[in-house]
Amino acid sequence: MPTREEICYFGAGPAPLPTAVLSDGSQAFLNYKDTGLSLAEISHRSPLATSILADTKAALISLLDIPDSHEVIFMHGGGTGEFSAVVFNMVAVWIERRRRRAETELGAGNEGKVLERLKKEVKEELRLDYLVTGSWSLKASQEAANLLEPLGKDIVNIATDARKSNGGKFGKIPDQSSWKLTPPGKEGSPSSAFVYFCDNETVDGVEFPNPSYGLESSSQNEDEERLIVADMSSNFISRPVDVKKYAVIFGGAQKNVGITDITILIVRKTILAGYPDPSFLHAVGIWSPPVIFNWSVIAKNNSLYNTMPIFSIWIAGEVMRSLLHRHGARKLAGQAAESGEKAEIIYDILDKNSEVYQVVPDKNVRSRMNICFRIYNGDATKEKEFLEGAEKRGLQGLKGHRSVGGIRASNYNAVPLENVKKLALWLVDFAQPPIT
C-alpha cells in the first residue's frame, strides 16, 4: 500500500490538500480541541461554529486584502449553482436600479407607470454579457439563456466566443478590441446587467493573464457602471486580485481552498443592499432569487440561513492560514510566484519536446493551474502509454477531462514542488527515443 508521500496527485478537483491540514483535520473530525465532539457534529449555530466562520472570513480578508466595501459569504451548490444564482441576483439588482430611476423621474404615487416602464425595459433593454473562453463559461451562458428564455432569446449576449477564432475549439482569448460588450447603457438602449467571465478554465487550460482584464468602468454613476462577475473556482487564492474592481467573485472550494461542500463568494455590499421587493419582480415577470441562492438573505444570516458544513469551512480556514504563514507579508504574491515556478517547469519541458507534446492553449493564455496537452497530436495509444507509465511512478490524476481527452496536470497550490519535479522527470523520460 503506497504512502501519501509516494503518490503525486494532479487531479483537477477535488484536488490535493496540504498534508498538515489533513492531519489536523483528522483529529478535528474525531474530537475537536478536546470538546468530545467532531466538527461534523457541532451545531452550526453554536458559539464555536460562529467563531470558526469568523476566523475563516478573517483569513480570506487578509489573504486577498478584501476592502470593507465587500462581504464574504459561504453557500452551497458549487460553481455550477452560481451559474443560476448570478442570473437571479444580478437581474434583480438591475431591475431595482431601473425601478429607482423610474420612480425618481416619474415621481411618487406613479407605481403603475413605474411597473409598466420596467416591463418594457426588461423586454427591450436587459442584457447579460458573457465572455465564453472555455467549457465552464459556456455552461454558465447556457444556463442564463435557459433561465431567461421565457423573456426572450436575445437577452444573453455572447460578447466573445473563443472558438470562432480558433477553429471551433477553445484555446485562445480573442483580442479585447473584438469583444461585443453591451454598453452599461442609458434609458432607451440595451443595458448590461453584468459582464461574466471564468478566470481560469479547468477543462481547456485557459487563464486570463491579468485579473479583471481591464473590464471595469471608471464611471461613478451606478447606471453607467459595468458590474464584473468572475468565476475563480480553479485559480482562487493563487494570485493577488484587486477585489474592489469586481461586483462578485465566486469559487467552489475543492480546487485550491478545501473540500467539496462550500462555495465562497465575495460580493459588493451595494449589490447585497440593492434588491427590489419580490412582489415587484413577479409583477415585472421576473423570478425572485430562490432563498437558498439569495445572496442578500445568506449575507444577512451570516451564511447560516440553513445548515452549513462547519468542518468544510474550518478546513478552508486552515488552508488560508497556512498560506498566510508560508508567505508572510507577500501573501498571495508569494503564492503566485510559487505557482508560476511550478508551471514554468512543466511548460518548459513540453515546449522543448514539441514533437512529442503539444500544449493545447496559446502561449499567452496558458493556465498556471491546469496544464493541458496532447501527446503525438492526440495519439490514443501513446497517451494511454503515458498515463500507464505515470501511474507506475505514482503520478496520478493526469487524464484530461472526458469532454476533450488528452493529458491534464493540475498545478494547484497544494501540489508540492517536488511532485512537479517528479512529473517533469517522467515527461523527459517519455520523450526520449527507446534504446535499441
Coordinates of C-alpha atoms in Angstrom, one line a residue:
M1 CA 0.0 0.0 0.0
P2 CA 1.6 3.3 -1.1
T3 CA 2.1 6.1 1.5
R4 CA 0.9 9.6 0.9
E5 CA 4.4 10.7 0.2
E6 CA 4.7 8.2 -2.6
I7 CA 1.6 9.5 -4.5
C8 CA 1.8 12.6 -6.6
Y9 CA -1.7 13.7 -7.3
F10 CA -2.5 16.1 -10.2
G11 CA -6.3 15.8 -10.2
A12 CA -8.4 18.7 -11.3
G13 CA -10.8 18.6 -8.4
P14 CA -11.3 17.5 -5.8
A15 CA -7.7 18.4 -5.5
P16 CA -4.8 17.8 -3.1
L17 CA -4.8 19.4 0.3
P18 CA -1.8 20.2 2.5
T19 CA -0.9 17.1 4.5
A20 CA -0.6 19.1 7.7
V21 CA -4.2 20.4 7.2
L22 CA -5.4 16.9 6.7
S23 CA -3.6 15.6 9.7
D24 CA -5.1 18.3 11.9
G25 CA -8.4 17.7 10.2
S26 CA -8.4 14.0 11.1
Q27 CA -8.2 15.0 14.7
A28 CA -10.8 17.7 14.4
F29 CA -13.2 15.3 12.7
L30 CA -12.9 12.9 15.6
N31 CA -12.6 15.2 18.6
Y32 CA -12.2 18.9 18.1
K33 CA -10.0 20.6 20.7
D34 CA -11.0 18.0 23.3
T35 CA -14.6 19.0 23.2
G36 CA -15.6 15.4 22.8
L37 CA -17.3 16.3 19.5
S38 CA -16.4 16.1 15.9
L39 CA -16.6 19.3 13.8
A40 CA -19.1 17.4 11.7
E41 CA -21.4 17.1 14.7
I42 CA -21.4 20.5 16.3
S43 CA -24.4 22.9 15.8
H44 CA -23.9 25.4 13.0
R45 CA -25.4 28.0 15.4
S46 CA -23.1 27.3 18.3
P47 CA -20.6 29.9 19.5
L48 CA -17.9 27.5 18.4
A49 CA -19.2 27.4 14.8
T50 CA -19.7 31.1 14.7
S51 CA -16.0 31.5 15.8
I52 CA -14.8 29.2 13.1
L53 CA -16.8 31.0 10.5
A54 CA -15.4 34.4 11.6
D55 CA -11.9 33.1 11.7
T56 CA -12.2 31.7 8.1
K57 CA -13.6 35.0 6.9
A58 CA -10.8 36.9 8.6
A59 CA -8.1 34.7 6.9
L60 CA -9.6 35.3 3.5
I61 CA -10.0 39.0 4.0
S62 CA -6.3 39.1 5.0
L63 CA -5.1 37.0 2.1
L64 CA -6.9 39.0 -0.6
D65 CA -6.9 42.3 1.2
I66 CA -10.7 42.5 0.8
P67 CA -11.9 46.0 1.3
D68 CA -14.8 47.0 3.6
S69 CA -16.9 47.5 0.5
H70 CA -17.3 43.8 0.0
E71 CA -18.8 40.9 2.0
V72 CA -17.7 37.3 2.3
I73 CA -20.4 34.7 2.3
F74 CA -20.4 30.9 2.2
M75 CA -23.0 28.9 0.2
H76 CA -23.9 25.5 -1.2
G77 CA -24.2 24.4 -4.8
G78 CA -20.6 24.8 -6.1
G79 CA -19.7 27.0 -9.0
T80 CA -22.5 25.4 -11.1
G81 CA -25.1 26.6 -8.6
E82 CA -23.7 30.1 -9.0
F83 CA -24.4 29.9 -12.8
S84 CA -28.1 30.2 -11.7
A85 CA -27.6 32.4 -8.7
V86 CA -25.7 35.0 -10.6
V87 CA -28.7 35.4 -13.0
F88 CA -31.3 35.5 -10.3
N89 CA -29.4 38.0 -8.1
M90 CA -27.8 40.3 -10.7
V91 CA -31.0 40.7 -12.8
A92 CA -32.9 41.6 -9.6
V93 CA -30.2 44.3 -8.9
W94 CA -30.5 45.6 -12.4
I95 CA -34.3 45.9 -12.1
E96 CA -34.0 47.6 -8.7
R97 CA -31.7 50.2 -10.1
R98 CA -34.0 50.8 -13.0
R99 CA -37.0 50.9 -10.7
R100 CA -35.4 53.6 -8.5
R101 CA -34.5 55.7 -11.6
A102 CA -38.1 55.4 -12.9
E103 CA -39.5 56.3 -9.6
T104 CA -37.3 59.4 -9.4
E105 CA -38.2 60.5 -12.9
L106 CA -41.9 59.8 -12.7
G107 CA -42.4 60.9 -9.1
A108 CA -44.1 59.3 -6.1
G109 CA -47.5 57.9 -6.5
N110 CA -47.0 56.6 -10.0
E111 CA -46.4 52.9 -9.2
G112 CA -48.5 51.7 -12.1
K113 CA -46.4 53.8 -14.6
V114 CA -43.2 52.6 -13.0
L115 CA -44.2 49.0 -13.3
E116 CA -45.2 49.4 -17.0
R117 CA -42.0 51.2 -17.8
L118 CA -40.0 48.4 -16.1
K119 CA -41.8 45.7 -18.1
K120 CA -40.9 47.5 -21.3
E121 CA -37.3 48.0 -20.2
V122 CA -36.8 44.3 -19.3
K123 CA -38.2 43.2 -22.7
E124 CA -36.2 45.7 -24.7
E125 CA -33.1 46.7 -22.8
L126 CA -32.0 43.9 -20.3
R127 CA -28.8 42.2 -21.5
L128 CA -26.3 39.8 -19.8
D129 CA -22.8 39.8 -21.3
Y130 CA -20.8 36.6 -21.3
L131 CA -17.2 36.1 -22.3
V132 CA -17.1 32.4 -23.5
T133 CA -13.5 31.3 -23.3
G134 CA -13.9 27.7 -22.3
S135 CA -16.3 24.9 -21.2
W136 CA -17.4 26.4 -17.9
S137 CA -18.1 29.9 -19.1
L138 CA -20.1 28.3 -22.0
K139 CA -22.1 26.3 -19.5
A140 CA -22.8 29.4 -17.5
S141 CA -24.0 31.3 -20.5
Q142 CA -26.2 28.4 -21.5
E143 CA -27.8 28.3 -18.0
A144 CA -28.5 32.0 -18.2
A145 CA -30.1 31.6 -21.6
N146 CA -32.2 28.7 -20.3
L147 CA -33.4 30.6 -17.3
L148 CA -34.3 33.8 -19.2
E149 CA -35.7 32.2 -22.4
P150 CA -39.4 33.0 -21.4
L151 CA -38.4 36.7 -21.6
G152 CA -36.7 36.4 -25.0
K153 CA -33.9 34.8 -26.8
D154 CA -31.6 37.8 -27.2
I155 CA -31.1 38.7 -23.5
V156 CA -27.9 36.8 -23.2
N157 CA -25.2 38.4 -25.2
I158 CA -22.2 36.3 -26.1
A159 CA -19.7 39.2 -26.2
T160 CA -16.9 36.8 -27.4
D161 CA -16.8 33.1 -28.2
A162 CA -13.2 32.0 -28.3
R163 CA -14.0 29.0 -30.6
K164 CA -14.8 31.3 -33.5
S165 CA -11.1 32.4 -33.8
N166 CA -9.6 29.0 -33.0
G167 CA -11.1 26.5 -35.5
G168 CA -14.1 25.7 -33.4
K169 CA -12.1 24.8 -30.3
F170 CA -11.2 26.6 -27.1
G171 CA -7.6 27.7 -26.5
K172 CA -7.5 31.4 -27.1
I173 CA -8.8 34.6 -25.6
P174 CA -9.8 36.8 -28.5
D175 CA -8.3 40.3 -28.6
Q176 CA -10.4 42.6 -26.4
S177 CA -11.0 45.0 -29.3
S178 CA -13.2 42.3 -30.9
W179 CA -15.5 41.8 -27.9
K180 CA -19.1 43.0 -28.5
L181 CA -19.9 44.2 -25.0
T182 CA -23.2 45.8 -24.3
P183 CA -22.7 49.4 -23.0
P184 CA -23.7 49.9 -19.4
G185 CA -26.3 52.0 -21.1
K186 CA -28.8 54.7 -20.6
E187 CA -32.6 54.6 -20.9
G188 CA -33.8 53.6 -24.3
S189 CA -30.9 51.3 -25.3
P190 CA -29.8 47.8 -24.3
S191 CA -28.1 47.8 -20.9
S192 CA -25.7 45.2 -19.5
A193 CA -26.7 43.9 -16.0
F194 CA -23.2 42.4 -15.7
V195 CA -20.2 41.0 -17.6
Y196 CA -19.4 37.4 -16.7
F197 CA -16.1 35.6 -17.3
C198 CA -14.3 32.5 -16.0
D199 CA -10.9 33.5 -14.9
N200 CA -9.4 30.0 -15.3
E201 CA -10.9 27.3 -17.5
T202 CA -10.0 23.9 -16.0
V203 CA -11.1 21.8 -19.0
D204 CA -9.3 23.8 -21.7
G205 CA -6.3 25.1 -19.8
V206 CA -7.0 28.8 -20.5
E207 CA -6.4 31.5 -17.9
F208 CA -6.9 35.2 -18.2
P209 CA -3.4 36.7 -18.0
N210 CA -4.5 39.6 -15.7
P211 CA -7.4 39.6 -13.3
S212 CA -10.4 41.7 -14.5
Y213 CA -8.6 42.2 -17.8
G214 CA -9.5 45.9 -17.8
L215 CA -13.2 45.3 -17.9
E216 CA -14.0 47.7 -15.1
S217 CA -15.5 51.0 -15.9
S218 CA -14.4 54.3 -14.4
S219 CA -17.9 55.8 -14.0
Q220 CA -19.2 56.6 -10.6
N221 CA -22.8 56.6 -11.8
E222 CA -24.4 53.3 -11.0
D223 CA -26.5 53.3 -14.2
E224 CA -23.3 53.5 -16.2
E225 CA -21.1 51.2 -14.1
R226 CA -20.0 47.9 -15.6
L227 CA -20.5 45.2 -13.0
I228 CA -18.0 42.4 -13.3
V229 CA -18.8 38.8 -12.2
A230 CA -15.9 36.4 -12.1
D231 CA -15.9 32.6 -11.6
M232 CA -12.5 32.0 -9.9
S233 CA -13.2 28.4 -8.8
S234 CA -10.0 27.0 -10.1
N235 CA -7.4 29.7 -9.5
F236 CA -8.9 31.2 -6.3
I237 CA -6.2 32.4 -3.9
S238 CA -3.5 31.6 -6.3
R239 CA -2.5 35.2 -7.1
P240 CA -3.4 38.7 -5.9
V241 CA -6.7 40.2 -7.0
D242 CA -7.9 43.8 -6.8
V243 CA -11.2 42.9 -5.3
K244 CA -12.7 46.4 -5.4
K245 CA -12.9 46.1 -9.2
Y246 CA -15.4 43.3 -9.0
A247 CA -19.1 43.2 -8.2
V248 CA -19.0 39.4 -7.5
I249 CA -16.2 36.8 -7.2
F250 CA -17.1 33.2 -6.6
G251 CA -15.5 29.8 -6.4
G252 CA -16.1 26.3 -5.4
A253 CA -13.7 25.3 -2.6
Q254 CA -12.5 22.0 -3.9
K255 CA -9.6 23.2 -6.0
N256 CA -7.3 25.5 -4.0
V257 CA -9.2 26.1 -0.8
G258 CA -10.6 22.9 0.7
I259 CA -13.0 20.1 0.2
T260 CA -16.4 20.0 -1.5
D261 CA -19.5 21.3 0.2
I262 CA -18.9 25.0 0.2
T263 CA -18.9 27.8 -2.3
I264 CA -17.2 31.1 -1.4
L265 CA -18.5 34.4 -2.6
I266 CA -17.1 37.9 -2.3
V267 CA -19.9 40.4 -3.1
R268 CA -20.0 44.1 -3.1
K269 CA -22.2 45.4 -0.3
T270 CA -24.2 47.7 -2.6
I271 CA -25.2 44.7 -4.6
L272 CA -26.5 42.9 -1.4
A273 CA -28.5 46.0 -0.5
G274 CA -30.0 46.5 -4.0
Y275 CA -32.9 44.1 -4.3
P276 CA -36.5 45.1 -5.1
D277 CA -39.4 43.5 -3.3
P278 CA -40.1 40.0 -4.6
S279 CA -43.7 41.1 -5.4
F280 CA -42.4 43.8 -7.7
L281 CA -40.1 41.3 -9.5
H282 CA -43.0 38.9 -10.0
A283 CA -45.2 41.8 -11.3
V284 CA -42.4 42.6 -13.9
G285 CA -42.3 39.0 -14.9
I286 CA -39.0 38.0 -13.2
W287 CA -38.5 35.2 -10.7
S288 CA -37.2 36.3 -7.3
P289 CA -34.0 34.5 -6.3
P290 CA -34.7 31.2 -4.5
V291 CA -33.9 31.7 -0.9
I292 CA -31.0 29.2 -0.9
F293 CA -29.4 31.2 -3.7
N294 CA -30.4 34.7 -2.4
W295 CA -27.1 36.4 -1.7
S296 CA -28.7 39.1 0.4
V297 CA -30.6 36.6 2.6
I298 CA -27.5 34.5 3.1
A299 CA -25.4 37.5 4.0
K300 CA -28.0 38.9 6.5
N301 CA -27.8 35.5 8.2
N302 CA -24.1 35.3 8.4
S303 CA -24.1 32.4 5.9
L304 CA -26.1 30.4 8.4
Y305 CA -29.6 30.6 6.9
N306 CA -29.5 26.8 6.7
T307 CA -27.1 24.2 8.0
M308 CA -23.6 24.9 6.8
P309 CA -20.8 22.3 6.9
I310 CA -18.7 23.7 9.6
F311 CA -16.0 21.1 9.1
S312 CA -15.6 22.2 5.5
I313 CA -15.4 25.9 6.5
W314 CA -12.8 25.0 9.1
I315 CA -10.7 23.2 6.5
A316 CA -10.8 26.2 4.2
G317 CA -9.7 28.4 7.0
E318 CA -6.8 26.2 7.8
V319 CA -5.7 26.2 4.2
M320 CA -5.9 30.0 4.1
R321 CA -4.0 30.4 7.4
S322 CA -1.3 28.0 6.1
L323 CA -0.8 30.3 3.1
L324 CA -0.5 33.3 5.3
H325 CA 2.0 31.6 7.5
R326 CA 4.1 30.3 4.5
H327 CA 4.2 33.5 2.5
G328 CA 4.1 36.1 5.3
A329 CA 3.9 39.7 4.2
R330 CA 4.0 38.7 0.5
K331 CA 0.7 36.8 0.9
L332 CA -0.7 35.8 -2.5
A333 CA 2.2 37.5 -4.4
G334 CA 4.3 34.7 -2.8
Q335 CA 1.8 32.1 -3.9
A336 CA 1.7 33.5 -7.4
A337 CA 5.5 33.2 -7.7
E338 CA 5.4 29.6 -6.4
S339 CA 2.6 28.7 -8.8
G340 CA 4.4 30.3 -11.7
E341 CA 7.6 28.5 -11.0
K342 CA 5.9 25.1 -10.9
A343 CA 4.0 25.8 -14.1
E344 CA 7.1 27.0 -15.9
I345 CA 9.0 23.8 -15.1
I346 CA 6.3 21.7 -16.9
Y347 CA 5.7 24.1 -19.8
D348 CA 9.4 24.4 -20.5
I349 CA 9.8 20.6 -20.9
L350 CA 6.6 20.5 -23.1
D351 CA 8.0 23.2 -25.4
K352 CA 11.4 21.7 -25.6
N353 CA 9.9 18.4 -26.8
S354 CA 7.2 19.8 -29.1
E355 CA 7.5 16.9 -31.5
V356 CA 6.1 14.7 -28.7
Y357 CA 4.0 17.2 -26.6
Q358 CA 1.5 19.8 -28.0
V359 CA 0.2 22.3 -25.5
V360 CA -3.5 23.0 -26.1
P361 CA -3.9 26.7 -25.5
D362 CA -2.0 29.6 -27.0
K363 CA 1.2 30.5 -25.1
N364 CA -0.1 33.9 -23.9
V365 CA -3.2 32.4 -22.2
R366 CA -1.7 29.2 -20.7
S367 CA -3.2 28.3 -17.3
R368 CA -0.9 28.1 -14.4
M369 CA -3.4 25.8 -12.7
N370 CA -4.4 23.3 -15.4
I371 CA -1.7 22.3 -17.9
C372 CA -3.4 20.7 -20.8
F373 CA -1.5 19.0 -23.6
R374 CA -1.7 16.2 -26.2
I375 CA 0.9 13.5 -27.0
Y376 CA 1.8 13.0 -30.6
N377 CA -1.1 15.2 -31.7
G378 CA -3.6 13.1 -29.7
D379 CA -2.4 9.6 -30.5
A380 CA -4.7 7.5 -28.2
T381 CA -2.2 4.6 -27.9
K382 CA 0.7 6.9 -26.9
E383 CA -1.5 8.9 -24.4
K384 CA -2.6 5.6 -22.8
E385 CA 1.0 4.5 -22.6
F386 CA 2.0 7.8 -21.0
L387 CA -0.8 7.6 -18.4
E388 CA 0.0 3.9 -17.5
G389 CA 3.7 4.8 -17.1
A390 CA 2.8 7.7 -14.9
E391 CA 0.7 5.5 -12.7
K392 CA 3.6 3.2 -12.2
R393 CA 5.6 6.1 -10.9
G394 CA 2.9 7.3 -8.5
L395 CA 1.8 10.2 -10.8
Q396 CA -2.0 10.2 -10.7
G397 CA -4.9 12.3 -11.9
L398 CA -3.3 13.2 -15.2
K399 CA -6.1 12.1 -17.6
G400 CA -7.7 15.0 -19.4
H401 CA -11.4 16.0 -19.0
R402 CA -13.7 13.4 -20.5
S403 CA -15.1 16.0 -22.9
V404 CA -11.8 16.7 -24.6
G405 CA -9.4 13.9 -23.7
G406 CA -5.6 14.3 -23.7
I407 CA -3.5 15.0 -20.6
R408 CA -4.1 17.5 -17.9
A409 CA -1.7 18.2 -15.0
S410 CA -3.4 20.4 -12.4
N411 CA -1.0 22.5 -10.5
Y412 CA -3.0 23.8 -7.6
N413 CA -1.5 25.5 -4.6
A414 CA -1.1 22.3 -2.5
V415 CA 0.8 20.4 -5.2
P416 CA 4.4 20.3 -3.9
L417 CA 7.3 21.5 -6.0
E418 CA 8.9 18.0 -5.5
N419 CA 5.9 16.4 -7.1
V420 CA 6.1 18.7 -10.1
K421 CA 9.7 17.7 -10.5
K422 CA 8.8 14.1 -10.5
L423 CA 6.3 14.7 -13.2
A424 CA 8.9 16.7 -15.1
L425 CA 11.3 13.7 -14.9
W426 CA 8.6 11.4 -16.4
L427 CA 7.9 13.9 -19.2
V428 CA 11.6 13.9 -20.1
D429 CA 11.9 10.2 -19.9
F430 CA 8.8 9.5 -22.0
A431 CA 10.0 11.9 -24.7
Q432 CA 13.4 10.1 -25.1
P433 CA 13.6 7.6 -28.0
P434 CA 13.8 4.0 -26.8
I435 CA 17.3 2.4 -26.6
T436 CA 17.7 -0.2 -29.2

